[in-house]
Amino acid sequence: MADKAYLEFDGERHEFPVIRGSEDEVGINIKTLRSVTGGAITLDPGFKNTGACESGITFLDGEKGILRYRGYSIEELAEKADFLEVAYLLIFGNLPTKEELKKFGIDIASHSMVDEDVKKILDAFPKAAHPMGVLSSLTSALTAFNPSSVDVSSEEAMYNAIVRILGKMPVLVSWTMRKKMGLPLDYGDTSLGYVENLMTKMFRKPNEEYVINPVILNALDKLLILHADHEQNCSTSTVRIVGSSHAGLFASLSAGISALWGPLHGGANQAVIEMLEAIKEDGGDTKKYMAKAKDKNDPFRLMGFGHRVYKNFDPRARIIKEAADEVLHDLGIEDPILDIAKGLEQEALSDEYFVKRKLYPNVDFYSGIIYRAMGIPIDMFTVMFTLGRLPGWIAQWKEMRLRKEPIGRPRQIYTGENFRPFVALKDRT
Ligand code: ACO
C-alpha cells in the first residue's frame, strides 16, 4: 500500500506521509497541511475521520468486533483476569506478576482514606442531585485535598497519584450512593480484594453481616473489565485534552466524568433502563418503539443501540448479555424488562433500518439490567461505568503526558459575520 498521500489544492500538489499502526491501521499525517497550503485546515465534525494521537493501549476493529487491551482480547481478559490485573495491564503495559499485583493492591488500599472534610462537601448536595454531578465535583475537590501536582518526569510521583485515585474513587462512588440512599458512609475493608471491597463499601449495612455473592462479584468484575478502556471515545478524549493543558490528573478525570455523563455516551445505561421501563408501562409494544426509532420526525432513539466504531457487533455486549442471564438466574429474578430487551434486540437485528445502518446492541444495552438486579439505583449506573473506565483514563492520561503531546486545540472554519462597526446602544433600532 502507498506510503504517501497527495493533495491537489489551488493548483499545487502536496505530499503527506502515510503512517501505519501495528494492526495495519492507516493514517495520513497532515501535520504540515496549514504551512504548505497557506492556512487550509481539515473539517471533520465529531472527529469521525480524525486521529488525535498514536496510542499503544487499546486496539479495536469496529468492523470485525475486536477489542484488545495491550494486545490481550477482551474475551480472554473478561474470563481469566480480575479488574485489578486489567487496571495494572492498561496503566503499566503488561500483566502484573504475583508480586507486582500484590504490591499494587496494598498501595491502593493504603491510599483509600478520603479526608473527612470531603463529607461536608457531600452533605451540601441535595439528595436529588445526580450522582454523576456529585462524583465529578468530589473528584475535582480531591485536588484541593491533595494539592501537589504530579511530577510526570518522576515514575514515583506518577505511581503515587495513580494508586491514590484508584484507592479513593471507590470510596467516593460508594459514599455518593449511600448518601443518596440514606445509609451511613462506609470505608469498606481493605483486607478484601478491590472489587469485593467495593461491593462491601457499597452494600454493607451497619446492622447485619455482609456476605458477598460470588455470581454478582464475577458479573461486577466482568462489567468493570469490559468498561475499562475504549481508546479515543468522548470521555477519554476529554481526559487527554484537559490533561494536555497540564491540568492535574484529578481535574482531568473530573472532566472525563462530566463527558461520560451524557446519554449518548456513558449515560446510555441509565437511558436504556428508563426506555425499557417506559415501554413496559406503555403495554410492552416493542413494535411501536421500533417505529418511533425509525421515524426521522421523532427524536426517540433506541438507547443502547448503535456505536460510533462498532459496525458489526459490540464484543462487550455478548459477554454482558451472558452475565445478565447468570445474575438474574442466580438471584431468581424474573425481570420483564429483560424480555422486552431481548425482543427489541431480535426485532432490530432483522429490521432493514437497523441492518442497513449497522446498528447493534452496545455495551450498555444489558449492563443496566445487571446493575438493577444488584440493587444499584438507576442514576448510579453511569457512576459504575466511571469506576470501570478509571484505569483507561489514567493510562491514556499517563501516555499523553509521557509522550509530551502538545496542548489540544482544534481549529474551526468561521462562518459568522464579517467585520462590522460597533453601533452605540442609543443608535440601535
Ligand atoms: N436508534 C435509531 N437510529 C439510530 C440510532 C439509534 N440508537 N443510532 C444511530 N441511528 C441512526 C441515525 O439516525 C443515523 O441515521 P441516518 O443515516 O438516516 O441519518 C444513522 O443511524 C447513523 O447515526 P449517527 O448518529 O450518525 O451515528 P454516530 O456514530 O454519530 O452515533 C451513537 C453513535 C451516538 C452511539 C448513536 O448510535 C446513538 O445515539 N445511540 C444511542 C445512544 C447509546 O446507546 N449510546 C451509547 C454508546 S456506547 C458508549 O458510549 C459506551
Tab-separated table of C-alpha atoms and ligand atoms in Angstrom, residues 48 263-266 268 272 293-294 296 300-309 311 314 316 353-354 357 359 362-364 385 389, ligand 1:
chain	number	residue	atom	x	y	z
A	48	LYS	CA	-15.235	10.823	12.620
A	263	PRO	CA	-26.908	9.889	27.398
A	264	LEU	CA	-25.159	9.468	24.044
A	265	HIS	CA	-22.133	8.118	25.916
A	266	GLY	CA	-21.975	6.529	29.393
A	268	ALA	CA	-26.879	5.379	27.901
A	272	VAL	CA	-31.735	2.118	28.382
A	293	ALA	CA	-36.825	4.936	16.480
A	294	LYS	CA	-37.025	4.808	12.681
A	296	LYS	CA	-36.959	10.805	11.399
A	300	PHE	CA	-36.654	8.955	20.005
A	301	ARG	CA	-33.625	6.706	19.544
A	302	LEU	CA	-33.322	3.120	20.601
A	303	MET	CA	-30.968	3.611	23.539
A	304	GLY	CA	-28.220	1.022	23.836
A	305	PHE	CA	-28.157	0.582	20.058
A	306	GLY	CA	-25.532	1.841	17.663
A	307	HIS	CA	-21.928	2.745	18.178
A	308	ARG	CA	-19.553	5.199	16.582
A	309	VAL	CA	-16.980	2.498	15.942
A	311	LYS	CA	-20.486	-1.520	12.873
A	314	ASP	CA	-20.017	-4.912	20.126
A	316	ARG	CA	-18.630	-6.458	25.108
A	353	TYR	CA	-33.376	0.217	9.036
A	354	PHE	CA	-31.056	-1.156	11.727
A	357	ARG	CA	-27.151	1.402	9.333
A	359	LEU	CA	-26.883	-0.666	14.445
A	362	ASN	CA	-23.826	-1.843	22.514
A	363	VAL	CA	-22.154	-2.493	25.867
A	364	ASP	CA	-24.859	-0.596	27.717
A	385	PHE	CA	-19.234	2.810	34.376
A	389	ARG	CA	-13.297	3.393	32.921
B	1	ACO	N1	-31.765	4.472	17.189
B	1	ACO	C1	-32.237	4.838	15.970
B	1	ACO	N2	-31.466	5.304	14.968
B	1	ACO	C2	-30.151	5.409	15.197
B	1	ACO	C3	-29.575	5.032	16.436
B	1	ACO	C4	-30.434	4.543	17.454
B	1	ACO	N3	-29.963	4.178	18.627
B	1	ACO	N4	-28.234	5.235	16.399
B	1	ACO	C5	-27.983	5.716	15.169
B	1	ACO	N5	-29.129	5.816	14.439
B	1	ACO	C6	-29.254	6.242	13.037
B	1	ACO	C7	-29.109	7.747	12.912
B	1	ACO	O1	-30.365	8.395	12.996
B	1	ACO	C8	-28.482	7.850	11.544
B	1	ACO	O2	-29.495	7.640	10.587
B	1	ACO	P1	-29.424	8.411	9.137
B	1	ACO	O3	-28.179	7.892	8.493
B	1	ACO	O4	-30.686	8.006	8.453
B	1	ACO	O5	-29.365	9.872	9.470
B	1	ACO	C9	-27.542	6.654	11.460
B	1	ACO	O6	-28.134	5.679	12.334
B	1	ACO	C10	-26.121	6.932	11.928
B	1	ACO	O7	-26.172	7.513	13.237
B	1	ACO	P2	-25.155	8.578	13.805
B	1	ACO	O8	-25.791	9.301	14.953
B	1	ACO	O9	-24.628	9.405	12.684
B	1	ACO	O10	-24.000	7.649	14.318
B	1	ACO	P3	-22.877	8.105	15.282
B	1	ACO	O11	-21.723	7.195	15.038
B	1	ACO	O12	-22.618	9.576	15.183
B	1	ACO	O13	-23.519	7.875	16.743
B	1	ACO	C11	-24.238	6.850	18.751
B	1	ACO	C12	-23.268	6.765	17.546
B	1	ACO	C13	-24.144	8.246	19.413
B	1	ACO	C14	-23.799	5.821	19.794
B	1	ACO	C15	-25.679	6.583	18.276
B	1	ACO	O14	-25.756	5.306	17.669
B	1	ACO	C16	-26.707	6.694	19.395
B	1	ACO	O15	-27.195	7.798	19.669
B	1	ACO	N6	-27.068	5.552	20.063
B	1	ACO	C17	-27.969	5.583	21.195
B	1	ACO	C18	-27.231	6.044	22.449
B	1	ACO	C19	-26.297	4.987	23.003
B	1	ACO	O16	-26.665	3.814	23.166
B	1	ACO	N7	-25.060	5.423	23.360
B	1	ACO	C20	-24.062	4.542	23.983
B	1	ACO	C21	-22.880	4.322	23.079
B	1	ACO	S1	-21.763	3.191	23.822
B	1	ACO	C22	-20.925	4.133	24.897
B	1	ACO	O17	-20.783	5.316	24.765
B	1	ACO	C23	-20.318	3.487	25.993
